[in-house]
Coordinates of C-alpha atoms in Angstrom, one line a residue:
Chain A
M6 CA 0.0 0.0 0.0
A7 CA 2.1 2.8 -1.1
E8 CA -0.7 5.3 -1.6
P9 CA -3.1 5.9 1.2
A10 CA -6.7 5.8 0.1
L11 CA -7.6 8.9 2.1
K12 CA -7.9 11.8 -0.3
L13 CA -6.6 14.8 1.5
D14 CA -5.6 18.2 0.3
P15 CA -1.8 18.3 0.6
S16 CA -1.9 21.6 2.4
E17 CA -4.0 20.1 5.2
I18 CA -1.5 17.3 5.9
L19 CA 0.6 17.9 9.0
L20 CA 2.3 14.5 9.2
S21 CA 2.8 12.1 6.4
V22 CA 4.3 8.6 6.8
N23 CA 5.3 7.3 3.4
N24 CA 5.8 3.6 2.9
I25 CA 8.1 3.1 5.9
E26 CA 9.8 -0.1 6.8
V27 CA 11.1 -0.6 10.4
V28 CA 13.7 -3.1 11.4
Y29 CA 14.6 -3.9 15.0
D30 CA 18.1 -5.1 15.9
D31 CA 19.1 -5.0 12.2
V32 CA 17.1 -8.2 11.5
I33 CA 13.5 -8.1 12.8
L34 CA 11.3 -6.6 10.2
V35 CA 8.3 -5.1 12.0
L36 CA 6.7 -2.6 9.7
R37 CA 6.4 -3.5 6.0
G38 CA 5.5 -0.4 4.1
V39 CA 3.2 1.6 6.3
S40 CA 1.8 4.8 4.9
L41 CA -0.6 7.2 6.6
D42 CA -1.5 10.9 6.5
V43 CA -2.6 12.9 9.4
P44 CA -4.5 16.1 8.6
K45 CA -4.0 19.2 10.7
G46 CA -6.2 19.8 13.8
K47 CA -8.0 16.4 13.5
I48 CA -8.0 13.2 15.5
V49 CA -6.8 10.2 13.5
T50 CA -6.9 6.8 14.9
L51 CA -4.7 3.8 14.2
L52 CA -6.4 0.5 15.1
G53 CA -5.4 -3.1 15.0
P54 CA -4.8 -6.2 17.0
N55 CA -1.8 -6.8 19.3
G56 CA 1.5 -6.9 17.6
A57 CA 0.3 -5.3 14.4
G58 CA 2.9 -2.6 14.7
K59 CA 0.8 0.3 15.9
S60 CA 3.2 1.3 18.8
T61 CA 6.1 0.8 16.5
T62 CA 4.6 3.2 14.0
L63 CA 4.2 5.8 16.7
K64 CA 7.8 5.3 17.9
A65 CA 9.1 5.6 14.4
I66 CA 7.4 9.0 14.2
S67 CA 8.5 10.2 17.6
G68 CA 12.1 8.9 17.2
L69 CA 11.9 6.7 20.3
L70 CA 12.5 3.8 18.0
G71 CA 16.2 4.6 18.3
T72 CA 16.1 3.9 22.0
E73 CA 15.0 0.4 21.3
D74 CA 17.5 -0.4 18.6
G75 CA 14.9 0.1 15.9
E76 CA 15.4 2.0 12.7
V77 CA 13.4 3.2 9.8
T78 CA 15.2 1.5 6.9
R79 CA 13.0 2.6 4.0
G80 CA 10.5 5.3 3.3
N81 CA 10.2 8.7 4.9
I82 CA 8.2 10.6 7.5
T83 CA 7.5 14.2 6.8
F84 CA 6.3 16.6 9.4
M85 CA 5.4 20.1 8.1
G86 CA 7.2 19.3 5.0
E87 CA 10.5 18.2 6.6
D88 CA 11.8 14.6 6.8
I89 CA 12.0 13.6 10.4
A90 CA 12.7 9.8 10.1
N91 CA 15.5 8.5 12.4
R92 CA 16.0 11.9 14.1
A93 CA 16.7 12.0 17.8
P94 CA 13.6 12.1 20.0
E95 CA 14.5 15.4 21.6
E96 CA 14.7 17.0 18.2
I97 CA 11.3 15.7 17.3
V98 CA 9.8 16.9 20.5
R99 CA 11.3 20.4 19.8
R100 CA 9.7 20.3 16.3
G101 CA 6.3 19.8 18.0
I102 CA 5.5 16.1 18.2
F103 CA 5.0 14.7 21.6
Q104 CA 4.4 11.0 22.3
V105 CA 2.4 9.8 25.3
M106 CA 3.7 6.3 25.6
E107 CA 1.7 3.2 26.3
G108 CA 1.3 2.5 30.0
R109 CA 1.3 6.2 30.9
R110 CA 4.9 6.2 32.0
I111 CA 4.6 9.2 34.4
I112 CA 7.5 9.7 36.7
E113 CA 6.3 8.1 39.9
D114 CA 8.7 9.6 42.4
M115 CA 7.8 13.1 41.4
T116 CA 4.8 15.2 42.2
V117 CA 2.0 16.1 39.7
T118 CA 3.4 19.6 39.3
E119 CA 6.9 18.4 38.8
N120 CA 5.7 15.9 36.1
L121 CA 3.9 18.8 34.4
R122 CA 6.9 21.0 34.5
L123 CA 9.0 18.3 32.9
G124 CA 6.5 18.2 30.1
A125 CA 7.6 21.8 29.3
F126 CA 11.3 20.8 29.3
T127 CA 11.9 21.9 25.7
R128 CA 10.1 25.2 26.1
K129 CA 12.0 28.4 26.4
D130 CA 9.3 30.8 27.3
G131 CA 9.9 31.0 31.0
G132 CA 8.3 30.4 34.3
A133 CA 5.2 32.5 34.0
A134 CA 4.0 30.9 30.8
I135 CA 4.6 27.5 32.2
R136 CA 2.7 28.2 35.4
N137 CA -0.1 29.5 33.3
D138 CA -0.2 26.2 31.3
I139 CA -0.1 24.2 34.5
D140 CA -3.3 26.0 35.5
L141 CA -4.7 25.2 32.0
V142 CA -4.0 21.5 32.5
F143 CA -5.7 21.7 35.9
N144 CA -8.7 23.2 34.1
Y145 CA -8.9 20.2 31.8
F146 CA -8.2 17.7 34.6
P147 CA -9.6 19.3 37.8
R148 CA -9.0 16.1 39.8
L149 CA -5.2 16.4 39.3
K150 CA -5.2 19.7 41.2
E151 CA -6.2 18.0 44.4
R152 CA -3.4 15.5 44.3
T153 CA -0.4 16.9 46.0
G154 CA 1.5 13.7 46.8
L155 CA 3.8 11.6 44.5
A156 CA 2.4 10.8 41.1
G157 CA 3.1 7.1 41.7
Y158 CA 0.1 7.1 44.1
L159 CA -2.4 8.4 41.6
S160 CA -5.0 6.0 40.3
G161 CA -4.6 4.6 36.8
G162 CA -7.0 7.1 35.3
E163 CA -5.4 10.0 37.0
Q164 CA -2.0 8.8 35.8
Q165 CA -3.3 8.8 32.3
M166 CA -4.7 12.3 32.7
L167 CA -1.3 13.4 34.0
A168 CA 0.4 11.8 31.0
I169 CA -1.9 13.7 28.6
G170 CA -1.5 16.9 30.7
R171 CA 2.2 16.5 30.6
A172 CA 2.0 16.3 26.8
M173 CA -0.1 19.5 26.7
M174 CA 2.7 21.3 28.7
A175 CA 5.0 21.0 25.7
R176 CA 2.5 22.9 23.6
P177 CA 3.0 20.4 20.8
K178 CA 1.5 20.7 17.3
M179 CA 0.8 17.0 17.5
I180 CA 0.3 14.4 20.2
L181 CA 0.8 10.7 19.6
L182 CA -1.4 8.9 22.1
D183 CA -0.6 5.2 22.6
E184 CA -3.6 3.3 24.1
P185 CA -4.9 5.9 26.6
S186 CA -7.7 3.4 27.5
M187 CA -5.3 0.8 28.8
G188 CA -6.3 -0.5 32.2
L189 CA -9.0 2.0 32.7
S190 CA -12.6 1.4 33.7
P191 CA -15.2 2.0 31.0
L192 CA -16.4 5.1 32.8
L193 CA -12.9 6.5 33.0
V194 CA -12.3 5.7 29.3
K195 CA -15.3 7.7 28.5
E196 CA -14.0 10.6 30.6
V197 CA -10.5 10.5 29.1
F198 CA -11.7 10.3 25.6
G199 CA -14.1 13.2 26.2
I200 CA -11.2 15.3 27.3
I201 CA -9.1 14.2 24.3
E202 CA -11.9 15.3 22.0
K203 CA -12.3 18.6 23.8
L204 CA -8.6 19.2 23.7
C205 CA -8.4 18.8 20.0
A206 CA -11.5 21.0 19.5
E207 CA -10.3 23.8 21.8
T208 CA -6.5 23.9 21.2
G209 CA -6.4 22.7 17.7
V210 CA -3.7 20.1 18.5
T211 CA -3.6 17.2 16.1
I212 CA -3.9 13.8 17.6
L213 CA -2.8 10.4 16.3
L214 CA -4.5 7.9 18.6
V215 CA -3.5 4.3 18.8
E216 CA -6.2 2.1 20.3
Q217 CA -7.4 -1.4 21.0
N218 CA -10.8 0.0 22.0
A219 CA -11.9 0.6 18.4
R220 CA -15.4 1.6 19.3
M221 CA -14.3 4.5 21.5
A222 CA -11.6 5.5 19.2
L223 CA -13.9 5.7 16.2
K224 CA -16.3 7.8 18.2
I225 CA -14.0 10.7 18.5
A226 CA -11.7 10.3 15.5
E227 CA -12.4 11.6 12.0
F228 CA -10.2 9.2 10.1
G229 CA -9.1 5.8 10.9
Y230 CA -6.4 3.4 9.7
I231 CA -6.4 -0.3 10.4
M232 CA -3.2 -2.2 10.7
E233 CA -2.5 -5.9 10.6
S234 CA 0.9 -7.5 10.9
G235 CA 3.0 -4.5 9.9
K236 CA 0.8 -3.2 7.2
I237 CA -2.2 -0.8 6.8
V238 CA -5.0 -3.0 5.6
L239 CA -7.9 -0.5 5.6
D240 CA -8.4 3.2 5.9
G241 CA -11.0 5.8 5.5
P242 CA -13.2 8.4 7.2
K243 CA -14.7 7.3 10.4
D244 CA -18.2 6.6 9.0
D245 CA -16.9 4.4 6.3
L246 CA -15.0 2.3 8.8
V247 CA -17.9 2.1 11.3
N248 CA -20.2 0.8 8.5
N249 CA -17.6 -1.5 7.0
E250 CA -18.7 -5.1 7.5
D251 CA -15.2 -6.5 8.3
V252 CA -14.5 -3.7 10.8
K253 CA -17.8 -4.3 12.5
E254 CA -17.0 -8.0 12.8
F255 CA -13.4 -7.9 13.9
Y256 CA -13.1 -4.7 15.8
L257 CA -16.5 -3.5 16.9
G258 CA -18.3 -6.7 17.7
G259 CA -22.0 -6.4 17.8
D260 CA -25.2 -8.3 17.6
K261 CA -24.7 -9.8 14.2
E262 CA -24.2 -13.4 13.8
R263 CA -20.5 -14.2 14.0
K264 CA -20.2 -15.9 10.7
S265 CA -16.4 -16.2 10.7
F266 CA -15.8 -18.6 13.6
K267 CA -16.2 -21.5 11.2
N268 CA -13.4 -20.1 9.0
L269 CA -11.2 -19.6 12.0
K270 CA -11.5 -23.2 12.9
S271 CA -11.9 -22.4 16.5
Y272 CA -15.4 -24.0 16.7
K273 CA -14.1 -27.5 16.7
R274 CA -11.6 -26.9 19.4
R275 CA -14.1 -25.2 21.6
K276 CA -16.3 -28.2 21.2
R277 CA -13.6 -30.4 22.6
W278 CA -13.5 -28.4 25.8
L279 CA -17.2 -28.6 26.3
Chain B
M29 CA 39.5 16.0 79.9
E30 CA 38.5 12.7 78.2
S31 CA 34.9 13.8 77.7
N32 CA 36.3 17.0 76.2
L33 CA 38.3 14.9 73.8
L34 CA 35.3 12.9 72.9
F35 CA 33.3 16.0 72.2
Q36 CA 36.1 17.4 70.1
L37 CA 36.2 14.2 68.1
I38 CA 32.5 14.3 67.5
V39 CA 32.8 17.8 66.1
N40 CA 35.6 16.6 63.9
G41 CA 33.5 13.7 62.9
V42 CA 30.7 15.9 61.8
I43 CA 33.0 18.2 59.9
V44 CA 34.7 15.4 58.1
G45 CA 31.4 13.6 57.7
T46 CA 29.8 16.4 55.8
L47 CA 32.8 16.4 53.5
Y48 CA 32.3 12.7 53.0
G49 CA 28.6 13.4 52.5
V50 CA 29.4 15.9 49.7
V51 CA 31.7 13.5 47.9
A52 CA 29.2 10.7 48.4
M53 CA 26.5 12.9 46.9
C54 CA 28.6 13.4 43.8
F55 CA 29.1 9.6 43.6
V56 CA 25.4 9.0 43.9
L57 CA 24.7 11.7 41.3
I58 CA 26.7 9.7 38.7
Y59 CA 25.2 6.4 39.8
K60 CA 21.7 7.6 39.8
S61 CA 21.7 9.3 36.4
T62 CA 24.1 7.0 34.5
Q63 CA 24.1 3.7 36.5
V64 CA 27.9 3.9 36.6
V65 CA 29.7 3.1 39.9
N66 CA 32.6 5.6 39.6
F67 CA 35.8 4.3 41.1
A68 CA 37.6 7.4 40.0
Q69 CA 35.6 9.7 42.4
G70 CA 38.7 10.1 44.7
E71 CA 40.8 11.2 41.7
F72 CA 38.4 14.0 41.1
L73 CA 39.4 15.4 44.5
L74 CA 43.0 14.8 43.7
I75 CA 42.9 16.5 40.3
G76 CA 40.9 19.4 41.7
A77 CA 43.2 19.9 44.6
W78 CA 46.4 19.8 42.4
T79 CA 44.9 22.2 39.9
C80 CA 44.0 24.7 42.6
W81 CA 47.4 24.2 44.2
W82 CA 49.2 24.8 40.9
L83 CA 47.2 27.9 40.2
V84 CA 47.9 29.3 43.6
T85 CA 51.6 28.4 43.8
S86 CA 53.0 28.3 40.3
M87 CA 50.7 30.8 38.7
A88 CA 50.7 32.9 41.9
L89 CA 47.0 33.6 41.6
P90 CA 45.1 34.7 44.6
F91 CA 43.0 31.9 46.1
W92 CA 39.8 33.7 45.4
I93 CA 40.5 33.6 41.7
A94 CA 42.2 30.2 41.6
F95 CA 39.3 28.5 43.4
P96 CA 36.6 29.5 40.8
L97 CA 39.1 28.7 38.0
T98 CA 39.5 25.2 39.4
F99 CA 35.7 24.9 39.3
V100 CA 35.5 25.9 35.7
F101 CA 38.4 23.6 34.8
M102 CA 36.7 20.6 36.6
L103 CA 33.4 21.4 34.9
V104 CA 35.1 21.2 31.5
F105 CA 37.1 18.2 32.6
G106 CA 34.0 16.3 33.6
I107 CA 32.2 17.1 30.3
V108 CA 35.2 16.1 28.3
L109 CA 35.7 12.9 30.3
Q110 CA 32.1 11.9 29.7
M111 CA 32.2 12.7 26.0
V112 CA 35.5 11.2 25.2
V113 CA 35.7 8.2 27.5
L114 CA 32.3 7.3 28.7
R115 CA 29.9 8.3 25.9
P116 CA 31.2 5.6 23.5
L117 CA 30.5 3.1 26.3
I118 CA 26.8 3.9 26.5
G119 CA 24.9 0.7 26.0
E120 CA 27.9 -1.5 26.9
P121 CA 27.6 -3.8 30.0
V122 CA 27.8 -1.9 33.3
I123 CA 30.7 -4.0 34.4
S124 CA 32.8 -2.8 31.4
V125 CA 32.1 0.8 32.3
I126 CA 33.0 0.2 35.9
M127 CA 36.3 -1.4 34.8
V128 CA 37.0 1.7 32.8
T129 CA 36.5 3.9 35.8
I130 CA 39.0 1.8 37.7
G131 CA 41.4 2.2 34.9
L132 CA 40.7 6.0 34.9
S133 CA 41.5 6.0 38.6
I134 CA 44.9 4.4 38.2
F135 CA 45.6 6.5 35.1
F136 CA 44.8 9.8 36.8
Q137 CA 46.8 8.9 39.9
A138 CA 49.8 8.1 37.8
V139 CA 49.5 11.3 35.7
M140 CA 49.2 13.4 38.9
K141 CA 52.2 11.8 40.4
S142 CA 54.3 12.3 37.2
I143 CA 53.3 16.0 37.1
F144 CA 53.4 17.0 40.7
G145 CA 55.6 14.3 42.3
V146 CA 54.9 11.8 45.0
W147 CA 55.4 14.1 48.0
A148 CA 52.6 15.9 49.8
Q149 CA 52.7 19.6 49.1
P150 CA 51.3 22.1 51.6
F151 CA 48.9 24.7 50.4
P152 CA 50.1 28.2 51.0
E153 CA 48.4 29.6 54.0
I154 CA 45.0 30.8 53.0
F155 CA 43.3 30.5 56.3
P156 CA 45.2 30.9 59.5
V157 CA 46.4 27.4 60.3
K158 CA 46.0 28.1 64.0
S159 CA 42.9 26.6 65.3
V160 CA 40.2 28.9 66.5
N161 CA 38.2 28.4 69.6
V162 CA 34.6 27.7 69.0
L163 CA 32.5 27.1 72.1
G164 CA 35.6 25.8 73.9
L165 CA 36.6 23.5 71.0
Q166 CA 39.6 23.7 68.8
V167 CA 38.6 23.9 65.1
Q168 CA 40.7 24.6 62.1
P169 CA 39.4 27.6 60.2
A170 CA 39.6 25.6 56.9
Y171 CA 37.5 22.9 58.4
L172 CA 35.0 25.5 59.6
M173 CA 34.9 26.9 56.1
S174 CA 34.5 23.4 54.7
L175 CA 31.5 22.8 57.0
V176 CA 29.8 26.0 55.7
V177 CA 30.6 25.2 52.1
S178 CA 29.4 21.6 52.4
V179 CA 26.1 22.8 53.9
V180 CA 25.7 25.4 51.2
I181 CA 26.4 22.8 48.5
M182 CA 23.8 20.4 50.0
G183 CA 21.3 23.2 50.0
L184 CA 22.1 24.0 46.4
F185 CA 21.7 20.3 45.4
A186 CA 18.4 20.2 47.1
W187 CA 17.3 23.3 45.3
F188 CA 18.7 22.1 42.0
F189 CA 16.8 18.8 42.1
K190 CA 13.6 20.2 43.3
Y191 CA 13.2 23.4 41.3
S192 CA 15.6 23.7 38.4
R193 CA 14.7 22.5 34.9
M194 CA 18.0 20.5 34.5
G195 CA 17.6 19.0 37.9
L196 CA 14.2 17.7 37.1
A197 CA 15.5 16.4 33.8
M198 CA 18.3 14.5 35.7
R199 CA 15.7 13.0 38.0
A200 CA 13.6 12.0 35.0
T201 CA 16.6 10.4 33.4
A202 CA 17.4 8.5 36.6
F203 CA 13.8 7.2 36.7
N204 CA 13.7 6.0 33.1
Q205 CA 15.8 7.0 30.2
Q206 CA 13.3 6.3 27.5
V207 CA 10.6 8.4 29.4
A208 CA 13.1 11.2 29.7
Q209 CA 13.8 11.1 26.0
S210 CA 10.1 11.1 25.2
L211 CA 9.9 14.4 27.1
G212 CA 12.6 15.9 24.9
I213 CA 15.4 15.5 27.3
S214 CA 18.8 14.7 25.8
V215 CA 20.1 11.9 27.9
K216 CA 23.6 12.5 26.6
N217 CA 23.6 16.0 27.9
V218 CA 22.2 14.8 31.3
F219 CA 25.1 12.3 31.5
A220 CA 27.7 14.9 30.7
M221 CA 26.1 17.2 33.2
A222 CA 26.2 14.6 35.9
W223 CA 29.9 14.0 35.4
A224 CA 30.6 17.7 35.3
I225 CA 28.8 18.5 38.5
S226 CA 30.3 15.5 40.2
A227 CA 33.8 16.4 39.2
M228 CA 33.3 20.0 40.1
V229 CA 31.9 19.5 43.6
S230 CA 34.4 16.7 44.4
A231 CA 37.2 19.1 43.5
L232 CA 35.9 21.5 46.0
A233 CA 36.1 18.8 48.7
G234 CA 39.6 18.0 47.4
V235 CA 40.7 21.6 47.8
V236 CA 39.3 21.9 51.3
V237 CA 41.0 18.7 52.5
G238 CA 44.2 19.7 50.6
M239 CA 44.3 22.9 52.5
V240 CA 44.3 21.1 55.8
N241 CA 46.3 18.0 55.1
G242 CA 48.4 19.1 52.2
V243 CA 47.9 17.9 48.6
S244 CA 49.1 14.3 47.9
S245 CA 47.8 11.2 46.3
A246 CA 46.4 10.3 49.7
L247 CA 43.5 12.5 48.7
S248 CA 42.2 9.8 46.3
F249 CA 41.8 7.6 49.3
F250 CA 38.8 9.8 50.0
G251 CA 37.1 8.1 47.0
I252 CA 37.4 4.7 48.7
K253 CA 36.2 6.1 52.1
V254 CA 33.1 7.3 50.3
F255 CA 32.1 3.8 49.5
P256 CA 31.0 2.9 53.0
A257 CA 29.2 6.2 53.2
V258 CA 27.3 5.5 50.0
I259 CA 26.5 1.9 50.8
V260 CA 25.3 2.8 54.3
G261 CA 23.0 5.4 52.9
G262 CA 21.8 3.3 49.9
L263 CA 23.4 3.6 46.5
D264 CA 20.8 5.7 44.9
S265 CA 19.7 8.1 47.6
I266 CA 21.2 11.6 47.8
V267 CA 19.9 12.1 51.4
G268 CA 21.3 8.7 52.2
A269 CA 24.7 9.8 50.9
I270 CA 24.7 12.8 53.3
I271 CA 23.6 10.8 56.3
G272 CA 26.0 7.9 55.3
G273 CA 28.8 10.5 55.1
L274 CA 28.0 11.8 58.6
I275 CA 27.8 8.3 60.0
I276 CA 31.1 7.3 58.6
G277 CA 32.8 10.6 59.7
L278 CA 31.5 10.2 63.2
L279 CA 32.3 6.5 63.3
E280 CA 35.9 7.1 62.3
N281 CA 36.4 9.6 65.0
L282 CA 34.7 7.5 67.6
A283 CA 36.8 4.6 66.6
E284 CA 39.8 6.7 67.1
Y285 CA 38.6 7.6 70.5
A286 CA 37.9 4.0 71.5
D287 CA 41.1 2.9 70.1
G288 CA 43.2 5.6 71.7
Q289 CA 41.5 5.3 75.1
Y290 CA 40.8 1.7 75.6
L291 CA 41.7 -0.8 72.8
H292 CA 45.1 0.3 71.6
L293 CA 44.8 -1.7 68.4
G294 CA 46.1 1.1 66.3
N295 CA 44.6 2.2 63.0
L296 CA 41.0 1.3 64.0
Y297 CA 40.3 4.8 62.6
T298 CA 40.8 3.6 59.0
V299 CA 39.3 0.2 59.3
A300 CA 36.1 0.9 61.3
P301 CA 34.0 2.3 58.4
F302 CA 34.6 -0.9 56.4
Y303 CA 33.6 -3.1 59.3
V304 CA 30.4 -1.1 59.5
L305 CA 30.0 -1.5 55.7
V306 CA 30.1 -5.2 56.0
I307 CA 27.6 -5.3 58.9
I308 CA 25.2 -2.9 57.2
L309 CA 25.3 -5.0 54.0
M310 CA 24.4 -8.0 56.1
I311 CA 21.5 -6.4 57.8
K312 CA 20.2 -4.0 55.2
P313 CA 21.6 -4.9 51.9
Y314 CA 20.1 -1.9 50.2
G315 CA 21.4 0.6 52.7
L316 CA 19.3 2.8 54.9
F317 CA 17.6 4.8 52.1
G318 CA 18.3 2.7 49.1
T319 CA 15.7 1.5 46.6
K320 CA 15.0 -2.2 46.8
T321 CA 15.2 -2.7 43.1
I322 CA 18.8 -1.6 42.7
E323 CA 21.0 -3.8 40.7
R324 CA 24.1 -4.3 42.7
V325 CA 27.4 -4.8 41.2

């Protein structure tokens, strides 16, 4: 799939991943020609099963691949017209892409405020602006304001909020969100996703959202890509994906008869257990 | 008379202990941010003290100029050392890096000996050598200054790690390097900074000790003394390093008292900290303030 099927006006595109191939440790081929475009100011979601290469795609964009001995060996990644493939992560953060890694990864032995201040590490505009933005984050996540202890003692949902808040502190042009719903209760997932949607609408930040929870992700995203074993297999505007029979069956579930179990040959095995 | 002596030794212990604490802090700084156990810590004191001594005697600079110059030199030295010797080793097994620091330690000792000779050289008199009387106790003015400077440095460290942007970045790097990088922190810069600060502050301790005891390769023994302090406090705790330093300083002086008054074994002064090191490791293998998940080497 060299050409993404999404038809976008080139001037709208903020980030464009063109046919990249990613290799870990010089031998393990993880991504086999992934292409995707992310339009400015929109939420785009990247869906797919475990091990499809979603997180790897995000790390290729954010440059964190290098910290895991991975490398983009083919293709290119352009952000605002400039190639950023295989750049150092700190440079990419400076350019305006901030990744919220899977599993939140907040700094547990620091307070909420210290975590937020670290989010603003690359900014040069001084203390007052940063304090202002900390208040802004607390506006989005009021419950963080009450937590004065160490971030490690926050609940899972609060940690996720802190991780997103920390990303906001960098004032990025684009946030890469890796599974914000992981380990959260359905109610919290709803809350967090609501805030993500609000964030995009109010600040105009572009969001690339990787999710297992396809139903929630497609609720807030405008475009979606679906990945399987290192390739994009399907893409389109949210409505097309939601109404697509295959997507419904594999990712959204539903009331329809599950016609494919026979094909997966799992029926027989299940019978043996019964 | 004897209780007076005891009291005097306790004061000495606190003063020397804070110096140990400062050097231990430098050691922990490197360990925390780069996971390297730096066996060349004592040589930082040595190099700093010799540099300052050379500036004061050969270049005939006043101490108040030579001292900051030594700082600047050690800052550059730390950065260069990290960039040239240690940066290429990032990603290599920890044990290799530790071996390199042992090599560095031997190398620097030899270089210092070949430049400055093997004999102890006294510092020109900067503070009056005569002890001053503080609350009925005899204290060397240089030691008094060292106490003040140590406390100031500890305060600065506390401020640095709590409030400064780079201090937070260093803590983030110590927590997890990948997370730090995802925040836009250059881990390489943090490493260079850790070595630079460590070299600089150790040099300060070196100068202070050099002023009292004279500058000689014995200074690098400080680096070994710091081990019990660091282990007692827990390898990765800055507060632990300070408290460990105080404990070791006090212990040394109390051992000297016990030895001189009752035991007459001789040299218990030097050995006692290491006995304690062994005992602490048996009871609390992670030290008093250490994190349980530390990988020990």
